[in-house]
Amino acid sequence: MIELRNEVIPFIQQVSEKNDFFGILAALQPKDDYTYRHNVAVGILSTLLGKWLKLKPEELGMLTIAATLHDIGKIMIPSEILTKAGPLDEEEMALMRKHTTYGYELIRDTVGTNHQQALVALQHHERMDGSGYPFGVLGHRITDFSKIVAVTDIFHAMTSERFYRPAAPLYEVLRQMEDNAFGKLDPYICSVFINKLMQSMLGNDVELTDGRIGKIILILAHDPLRPLVNIEEDFIDLSRHRDLGIVRVIPQ
Ligand SMILES: [Fe+2]
């Protein structure tokens, strides 16, 4: 905890001060040591989301630590399971899911942490409709911190390349998250994340599904996933071109 507070947390807070969201993600993309990068990325993304949700500074500090430690229980899971190239069988999946309860116990037994942080490790795979694990509890029993980390955890996992599958295109991930906003994820937290994330893309170059490169020049609040894009002399309103989407953002 001392090392985390003195070295990792200040780094995460410093990085989350920058608004170059996609630059941060790109820097965290190299293929080695996914688990480490994932925890740092979820720490950064949750800190950003916490600011967007206007958490008080002391809550934000608590959230940064909770988010950075959310998967700490994975240190108890055999590495053959963590790095298995194919899908996990039932028995392996049951063991993998225990990273939540292991994480809860580890954080609970660590001096300098609090119960809110232990609960994030326990609940970040729980879903609003009760379809999550380890206990399948409903939304009203899931803490706000856990709901925040559920959103950033899903986002980072889906947009990351893994050795058994490629990274999913950004627009597909956000669209899927938008679909999940009612049912699995907290709708308010999820919509703030998608809106702010899209707003931070204003002025960035993006690659479209047809291979063309354009610049995002306007984001519509009611349909943030389909902005107005400028390509040379043309202006393409993605809300009217449902066949087109954004594949990736080109870091500035
Ligand atoms: Fe997890």
XYZ file of C-alpha atoms and ligand atoms in Angstrom:
253
model
C 0.000 0.000 0.000
C 2.851 2.419 0.806
C 4.488 1.800 -2.558
C 1.138 2.115 -4.308
C 0.329 5.406 -2.584
C 3.791 6.903 -3.117
C 4.557 5.719 -6.632
C 1.612 4.361 -8.575
C -1.236 6.629 -7.439
C 0.600 9.957 -8.086
C 1.447 8.698 -11.587
C -2.182 7.791 -12.266
C -3.420 11.134 -10.931
C -0.861 12.997 -13.025
C -1.796 11.122 -16.195
C -5.513 11.675 -15.608
C -4.827 15.452 -15.477
C -3.940 15.372 -19.161
C -6.888 15.347 -21.442
C -5.195 13.425 -24.209
C -7.389 10.443 -23.519
C -6.508 8.469 -26.644
C -2.807 9.227 -26.298
C -2.981 7.637 -22.847
C -4.725 4.555 -24.206
C -2.253 4.210 -27.075
C 0.701 4.430 -24.669
C -0.819 1.587 -22.650
C -1.265 -0.641 -25.688
C 2.036 -2.645 -25.988
C 1.357 -6.353 -25.799
C 3.360 -7.410 -22.737
C 2.031 -7.710 -19.206
C -1.645 -7.128 -19.873
C -2.754 -7.572 -16.281
C -0.488 -4.777 -15.023
C -1.427 -2.388 -17.815
C -5.103 -3.199 -17.393
C -5.077 -2.303 -13.689
C -3.236 0.970 -14.343
C -5.559 1.816 -17.249
C -8.680 1.098 -15.190
C -7.188 3.292 -12.423
C -6.710 6.178 -14.870
C -10.047 5.764 -16.642
C -11.948 5.495 -13.338
C -10.226 8.634 -12.011
C -11.284 10.496 -15.162
C -14.828 9.147 -14.922
C -14.960 10.032 -11.205
C -14.026 13.629 -12.073
C -16.680 13.705 -14.795
C -19.190 12.472 -12.195
C -18.018 15.307 -9.903
C -16.860 13.155 -6.989
C -15.345 15.013 -4.050
C -11.484 14.954 -3.923
C -11.389 12.509 -0.977
C -13.806 10.161 -2.765
C -11.775 10.458 -5.950
C -8.564 9.448 -4.143
C -10.356 6.438 -2.686
C -11.733 5.491 -6.102
C -8.293 5.719 -7.775
C -6.875 3.186 -5.313
C -9.942 0.928 -5.492
C -9.883 0.913 -9.302
C -6.144 0.260 -9.475
C -6.553 -2.721 -7.141
C -9.789 -4.071 -8.652
C -8.205 -7.224 -10.129
C -5.611 -7.774 -7.387
C -7.261 -11.144 -6.617
C -5.803 -12.449 -9.883
C -2.468 -12.935 -8.117
C -4.147 -15.969 -6.480
C -5.168 -17.488 -9.849
C -2.703 -19.891 -11.573
C -0.942 -18.179 -14.494
C -1.889 -21.073 -16.859
C -5.488 -19.925 -16.473
C -4.720 -16.198 -16.739
C -2.744 -16.694 -19.947
C -4.688 -19.562 -21.529
C -4.976 -18.992 -25.283
C -8.411 -20.563 -25.741
C -11.728 -20.250 -23.907
C -11.797 -21.473 -20.295
C -13.686 -24.653 -19.410
C -16.325 -24.601 -16.678
C -13.967 -25.522 -13.882
C -11.347 -22.967 -14.958
C -14.025 -20.299 -15.296
C -15.255 -20.998 -11.758
C -11.708 -20.568 -10.476
C -11.138 -17.396 -12.528
C -14.306 -15.862 -11.057
C -12.842 -16.313 -7.589
C -10.476 -13.386 -8.261
C -13.332 -11.226 -6.949
C -13.609 -12.867 -3.531
C -9.827 -13.317 -3.267
C -9.402 -9.615 -4.060
C -11.962 -8.673 -1.417
C -10.162 -10.731 1.225
C -6.717 -9.416 0.238
C -7.771 -5.748 0.386
C -9.799 -6.245 3.557
C -6.719 -7.724 5.250
C -4.367 -4.955 4.044
C -3.614 -2.068 6.398
C -4.429 1.340 4.892
C -7.382 0.260 2.776
C -11.079 0.638 3.487
C -14.181 -1.466 2.982
C -15.347 0.572 -0.058
C -12.165 -0.451 -1.851
C -12.518 -4.110 -0.920
C -16.099 -4.024 -2.243
C -14.917 -2.851 -5.690
C -12.727 -5.955 -5.982
C -15.727 -8.055 -4.936
C -18.410 -6.384 -7.081
C -16.838 -5.123 -10.319
C -18.269 -8.107 -12.252
C -21.754 -7.787 -10.740
C -24.377 -6.425 -13.154
C -27.489 -4.286 -12.577
C -29.873 -7.069 -13.688
C -28.290 -9.666 -11.398
C -26.512 -11.484 -14.238
C -23.012 -10.882 -12.847
C -20.783 -12.704 -10.355
C -19.771 -13.757 -7.697
C -23.226 -13.411 -6.077
C -25.514 -12.163 -8.864
C -26.779 -9.286 -6.704
C -29.089 -6.622 -8.178
C -28.107 -3.010 -8.927
C -29.309 -1.470 -5.666
C -26.833 -3.635 -3.768
C -23.859 -2.721 -5.955
C -21.821 0.273 -4.728
C -21.311 3.354 -6.957
C -17.546 2.785 -7.021
C -18.121 -0.779 -8.279
C -20.496 0.505 -10.979
C -17.872 3.032 -12.135
C -15.146 0.369 -12.304
C -17.508 -2.022 -14.146
C -17.822 0.585 -16.937
C -14.095 1.356 -17.274
C -13.104 -2.322 -16.879
C -15.373 -3.376 -19.763
C -14.243 -0.467 -21.915
C -10.529 -1.124 -21.472
C -10.813 -4.912 -21.810
C -12.804 -4.652 -25.052
C -10.567 -2.007 -26.662
C -7.366 -3.923 -25.825
C -5.691 -6.416 -28.074
C -5.231 -9.805 -26.399
C -3.207 -12.710 -27.683
C -6.391 -14.729 -28.299
C -8.377 -11.959 -30.052
C -7.833 -8.556 -31.677
C -9.014 -5.298 -30.106
C -12.623 -4.466 -30.959
C -13.133 -1.251 -32.954
C -13.885 1.719 -30.721
C -17.273 2.525 -32.179
C -18.369 -1.090 -31.778
C -17.308 -1.114 -28.120
C -19.142 2.129 -27.374
C -22.227 1.000 -29.250
C -22.257 -2.247 -27.286
C -21.814 -0.295 -24.055
C -24.689 1.979 -25.042
C -26.850 -1.125 -25.595
C -25.783 -2.472 -22.198
C -26.459 0.819 -20.434
C -29.942 -0.388 -19.615
C -29.803 -3.729 -17.884
C -26.189 -4.509 -17.177
C -24.438 -1.197 -16.499
C -25.584 1.865 -14.582
C -27.305 4.008 -17.261
C -26.246 7.383 -15.828
C -22.592 6.438 -15.249
C -22.413 4.788 -18.668
C -23.918 7.758 -20.529
C -21.594 10.253 -18.787
C -18.642 8.066 -19.796
C -19.705 7.781 -23.450
C -20.595 11.488 -23.745
C -17.406 12.794 -22.147
C -15.256 10.333 -24.030
C -16.775 11.410 -27.321
C -16.413 15.093 -26.357
C -12.705 14.506 -25.751
C -12.470 13.272 -29.355
C -13.483 16.658 -30.761
C -10.811 17.780 -33.236
C -9.198 14.327 -33.434
C -8.641 12.518 -36.706
C -10.577 9.276 -37.006
C -10.600 6.390 -39.429
C -14.020 5.405 -40.728
C -15.237 1.907 -41.633
C -14.773 2.713 -45.341
C -11.066 3.510 -44.744
C -11.320 7.290 -45.084
C -9.688 9.590 -42.528
C -11.625 12.606 -41.269
C -11.724 15.069 -38.395
C -14.490 15.136 -35.771
C -15.914 18.641 -35.769
C -19.248 18.382 -33.920
C -20.634 15.974 -31.328
C -24.368 15.826 -30.840
C -25.447 15.398 -27.203
C -28.421 13.182 -28.070
C -26.409 10.886 -30.331
C -22.752 11.216 -29.256
C -21.628 8.066 -31.066
C -22.450 9.541 -34.464
C -20.617 12.874 -34.769
C -20.152 15.196 -37.732
C -16.909 14.394 -39.558
C -15.019 16.591 -41.999
C -13.198 14.879 -44.885
C -11.522 17.385 -47.219
C -14.437 19.343 -48.740
C -17.112 16.999 -47.377
C -19.032 17.014 -44.105
C -20.366 13.619 -43.155
C -23.106 13.414 -40.532
C -22.675 9.900 -39.107
C -26.147 10.068 -37.550
C -27.483 10.039 -41.112
C -25.000 7.504 -42.485
C -25.826 4.484 -40.349
C -23.703 2.292 -42.640
C -20.564 4.203 -41.581
C -18.834 4.114 -38.205
C -15.597 5.067 -36.475
C -12.965 2.294 -36.452
C -10.276 4.088 -34.479
C -9.113 7.442 -33.232
C -5.683 8.550 -34.426
C -3.799 9.907 -31.351
C -2.786 13.555 -31.751
Fe -11.972 -8.549 -12.799
